[in-house]
């Protein structure tokens, strides 16, 4: 749904671009769109209202400087406000206490507390070389304790056994004692999921908090949460002195709303973001990136990181060498490139991170480059002989027919692939001759929206 | 309870087949009401205030819009409801806000009534039900409750532990199975489709009425996992010609507008035939049902209103609207 927001704002800004200056009228148009988009992205209404008021105030007093268009100036304000609302710079965990540092995990059912506990434990163990113990006081849900045991083992951290027959406070006290005597640096206490309106359960976690005196009390919240995020966060914040928020399931397609709402209501920093079910799926939360993303400036930084993770460095260097020499870019390289793209999460994931204008354009222009098409391209190349791959110019009608049959496509598609390849080759040549700048200039010509 | 009398002469409603259950039935209405009390607290308090105003004006409509949005109805459904409402006001020349309330109740009911289709788990043996949903929606818990539900109808149930991914998911299901006295078919890790295939064959061999196939939670953005679940569905078809007879998507009522996205994505992958709405207690929501009814209507088979094993109930639009808006005066 964040994409919606991105596209929406993209459209409004486009409308604004044609205007000579900002009037009360066109600013309110834009703000209405922002409001609707934020609501659709599940930002809670009170938060939206506050936000819009803030933006309006700032924007009206804002001078349009230099080369900026009024629209850009307004987007700048919205961006700054979004970043600020989501918490400025990112903050890590505070462990500055006499060990063991107790970290209490709280949240609704199914928010992802147990998985996050293991992720954080692994993170602390690997990045900060801490000795970590986990303990579950979830005596309610069947197999909750086994789940923590299993994920702790996967994360390579120690687990303090407990059983469903015990009282949560007894378990916690025993675990704390164990941690002290065995010189653990950090102990995670994973609690049962509870609704904020369940008074008995809220009293239980309050008691746990009083007993453990945790240095960090983390509120784990599902990024998909709707309007109720505000109420839940408020209730938890009132019952417990929270020190931070962890946003989970950020890899889903509904990443905006809850982050804004929870942050706004609790005033507590969002410390981490959970992405994916694997235990490595934990990122520090970057408010600026999130704001950029929402505004359609694209998560370029994230794209760069993805690229670094997905791309084989050696291969990439070889490729650069080849490109610099200006020749020898053949179908093998073309296929490698396609493969690398796939590793980075496929075309769809990449487009997702591009600024809204670009992704819309890329979809229109490149359109055919969907993941399915990419697979087909690979199939066609796989049907070629090594000779054909390194010397595509030898592919004539007869070979084309054979390749098409082999890949199960029509000859036209083979032709299309060869055309595409030729274009890429041309671009590579240009690159080697004129360098990056010339290529960028060439691209500017191709992409009309870019200035 | 009004609902009890109505459902009794409706043979398709599975929840009330046992004649000895008037007491729990009555308490379920209460439970639903108690569960939805938060929804009411957000919806109803302002609503009561709204509808006790002197006249219908723009301000009232705007406040109504706000309230509906706050209940997670979503921009689209809210606007639709308001447009309907405005049209009714004009057509029927409504004057008092109280009339507006019944018009709103009617609008909501028209919207939600098509979703009211209880699940009829007969006609096939075994009746294969596949359960899907995002992480933490409450799939495994719902399966436990469903097993109990079918057992109370005198049906034999078998569970397939198709969540081979999440740690201790199998143990969680086994624990539920023990509580219900139900066999659970599980394998050490392995392919979820294989577990489900086994379970269906086991059910056939043991003459079991209902097979509940659990799957691992997945976000619709994880394309490979969506492909995996599509495969589970294909394998079910292979194991049982007419299956799966029901594909249930479990939705957390706390989820906002992404619920719509989830329904669409899962429907595309596995052809969802029904919804289970969980965690309706203690949420300001339920409003998202309106958004679903507008954008991708699917029958709501069950709603979960508490943590107890009996807290899974059939969905009734009129009761839901009633609980949402509070009693009419």
Tab-separated table of C-alpha atoms in Angstrom, chain A residues 1 29 57 234 239 268 278 295 352 391 420 428:
chain	number	residue	atom	x	y	z
A	1	UNK	CA	0.000	0.000	0.000
A	29	UNK	CA	-5.385	19.843	-2.858
A	57	UNK	CA	2.056	25.404	9.027
A	234	UNK	CA	-1.257	3.981	23.897
A	239	UNK	CA	0.901	0.258	31.360
A	268	UNK	CA	9.428	6.048	21.732
A	278	UNK	CA	14.899	-15.883	8.673
A	295	UNK	CA	7.351	10.267	-0.749
A	352	UNK	CA	9.582	-1.157	-5.885
A	391	UNK	CA	29.536	-14.698	-31.085
A	420	UNK	CA	17.665	-6.178	-26.812
A	428	UNK	CA	28.229	-0.702	-23.186
